[in-house]
Coordinates of C-alpha atoms in Angstrom, one line a residue:
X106 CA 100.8 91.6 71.3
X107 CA 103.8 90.6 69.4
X108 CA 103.0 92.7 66.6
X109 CA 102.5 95.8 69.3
X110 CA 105.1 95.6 70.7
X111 CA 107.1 95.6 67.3
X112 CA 105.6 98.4 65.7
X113 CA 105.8 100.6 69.1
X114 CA 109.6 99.8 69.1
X115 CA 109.7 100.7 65.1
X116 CA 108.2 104.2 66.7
X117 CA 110.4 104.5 69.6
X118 CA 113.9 103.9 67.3
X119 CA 112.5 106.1 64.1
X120 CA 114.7 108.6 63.1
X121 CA 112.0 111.1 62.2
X122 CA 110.8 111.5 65.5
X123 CA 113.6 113.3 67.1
X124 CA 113.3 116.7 68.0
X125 CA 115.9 117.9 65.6
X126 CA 114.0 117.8 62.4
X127 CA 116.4 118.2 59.3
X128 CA 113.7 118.7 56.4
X129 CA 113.5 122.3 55.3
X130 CA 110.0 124.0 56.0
X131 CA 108.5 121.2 58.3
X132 CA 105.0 121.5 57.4
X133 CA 102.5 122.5 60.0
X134 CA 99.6 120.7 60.4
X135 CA 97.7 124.4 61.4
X136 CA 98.4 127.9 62.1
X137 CA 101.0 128.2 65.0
X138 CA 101.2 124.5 64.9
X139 CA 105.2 124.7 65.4
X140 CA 105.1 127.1 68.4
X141 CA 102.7 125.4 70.6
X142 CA 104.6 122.4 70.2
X143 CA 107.6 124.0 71.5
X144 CA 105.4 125.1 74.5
X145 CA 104.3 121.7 75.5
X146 CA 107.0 118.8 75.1
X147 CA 105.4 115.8 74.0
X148 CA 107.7 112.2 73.7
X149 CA 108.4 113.8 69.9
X150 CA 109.7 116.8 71.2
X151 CA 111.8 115.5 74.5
X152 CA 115.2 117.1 75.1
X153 CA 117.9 114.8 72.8
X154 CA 119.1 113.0 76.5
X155 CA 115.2 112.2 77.6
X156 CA 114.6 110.9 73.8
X157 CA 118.0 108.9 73.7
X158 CA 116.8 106.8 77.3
X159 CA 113.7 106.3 75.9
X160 CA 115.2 104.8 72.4
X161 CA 117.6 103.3 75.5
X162 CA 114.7 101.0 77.2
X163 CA 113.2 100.1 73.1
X164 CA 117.1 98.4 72.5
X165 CA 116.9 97.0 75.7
X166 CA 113.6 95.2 75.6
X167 CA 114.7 94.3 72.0
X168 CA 117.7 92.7 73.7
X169 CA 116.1 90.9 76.4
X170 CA 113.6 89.4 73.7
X171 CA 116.3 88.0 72.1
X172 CA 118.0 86.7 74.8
X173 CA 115.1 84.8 76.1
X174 CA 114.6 83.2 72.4
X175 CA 118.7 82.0 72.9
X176 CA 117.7 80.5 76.7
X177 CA 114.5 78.4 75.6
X178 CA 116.5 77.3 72.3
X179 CA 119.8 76.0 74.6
X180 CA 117.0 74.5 77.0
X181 CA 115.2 72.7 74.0
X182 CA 118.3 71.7 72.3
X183 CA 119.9 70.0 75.4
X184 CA 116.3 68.2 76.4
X185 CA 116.1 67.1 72.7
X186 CA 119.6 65.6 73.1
X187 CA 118.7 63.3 76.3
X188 CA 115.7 61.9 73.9
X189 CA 113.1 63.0 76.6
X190 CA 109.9 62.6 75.8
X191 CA 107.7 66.2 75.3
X192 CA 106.3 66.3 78.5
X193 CA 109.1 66.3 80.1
X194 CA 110.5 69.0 78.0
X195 CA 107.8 71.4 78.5
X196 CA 107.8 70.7 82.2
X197 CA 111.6 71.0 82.6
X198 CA 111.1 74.3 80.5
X199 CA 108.5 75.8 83.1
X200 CA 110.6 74.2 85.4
X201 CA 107.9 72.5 87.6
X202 CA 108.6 69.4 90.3
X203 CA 107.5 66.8 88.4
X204 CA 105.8 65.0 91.9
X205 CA 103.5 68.2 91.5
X206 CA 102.7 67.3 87.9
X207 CA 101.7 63.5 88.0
X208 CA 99.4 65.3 90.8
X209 CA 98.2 67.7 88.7
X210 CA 98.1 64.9 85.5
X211 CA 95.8 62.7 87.5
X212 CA 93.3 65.5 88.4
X213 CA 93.1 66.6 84.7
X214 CA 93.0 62.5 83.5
X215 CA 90.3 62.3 86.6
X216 CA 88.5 65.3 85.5
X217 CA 88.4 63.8 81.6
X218 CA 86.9 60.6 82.6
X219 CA 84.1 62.5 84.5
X220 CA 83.5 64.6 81.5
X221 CA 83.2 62.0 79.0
X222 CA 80.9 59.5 81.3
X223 CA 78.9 62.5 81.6
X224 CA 78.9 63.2 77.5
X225 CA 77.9 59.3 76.7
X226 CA 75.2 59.6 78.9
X227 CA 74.4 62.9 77.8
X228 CA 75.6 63.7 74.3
X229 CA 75.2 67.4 72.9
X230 CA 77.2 69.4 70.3
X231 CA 80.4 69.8 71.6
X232 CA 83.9 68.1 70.5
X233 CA 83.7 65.4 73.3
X234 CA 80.2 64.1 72.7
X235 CA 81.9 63.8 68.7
X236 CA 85.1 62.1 69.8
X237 CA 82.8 59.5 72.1
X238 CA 80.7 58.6 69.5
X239 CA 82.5 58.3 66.8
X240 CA 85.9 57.7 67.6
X241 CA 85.4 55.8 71.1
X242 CA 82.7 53.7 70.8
X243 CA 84.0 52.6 67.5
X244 CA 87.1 51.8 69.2
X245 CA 89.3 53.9 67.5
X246 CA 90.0 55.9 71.2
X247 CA 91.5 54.7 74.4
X248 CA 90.2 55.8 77.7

């Protein structure tokens, strides 16, 4: 999506799209090519204020994308400074109540220990049945 959005603002901010097109004998791609497009505006062809908005919003979301990268960074940098551990960091990121957390961090741990009473019982090709078997039962994994 990154990579989407990147090469969609590359469009939006090209130089060569703009309706004022400064290369002598523009080639056509067919017959007539140059008038219909005059008749029907497309985003190419947009009046130079219409086009300049729309290059407008591109900078803008550029902007904003930048800004966000700045906000986590100060948040991660002032987290990593109190020496909390990386839970905590990612939960004070998504900025969650941590009461709701240990709630929801027992359900998963609860959920786990179901799972993998069920896989030792019942071992099939998956990555749980693997870690059982050859990482818990040899001891090398906690419950």
């Amino acid at each position: 999506m990154v990579i989407k959005l990147k090469e969609t603002y590359n469009i939006l901010v090209d130089p060569r799209l703009l309706k004022v097109r400064q290369r002598d004998r523009y080639p056509e791609i067919s017959a007539g090519a140059k008038k219909r497009a005059e008749n029907s505006p497309t985003f190419i062809n947009m009046d130079p204020s219409v086009h300049g908005h729309q290059r407008f919003i591109a900078r803008l979301n550029s902007y904003c994308e930048g800004f966000n990268k700045h906000t986590v960074r100060r948040y991660l940098e002032r987290l990593i400074k109190t020496k909390a551990d990386q839970q905590s960091i990612i939960y004070n990121l998504l900025a969650n109540n941590s009461s709701y957390l240990s709630l929801l961090f027992r359900k998963y741990l609860k959920y786990f220990d179901h799972l993998l009473d069920e896989r030792i019982a019942n071992p099939g090709d998956n990555i749980i049945s693997s870690l059982a078997k050859e990482q818990l039962q040899q001891g090398n994994l906690e419950r």
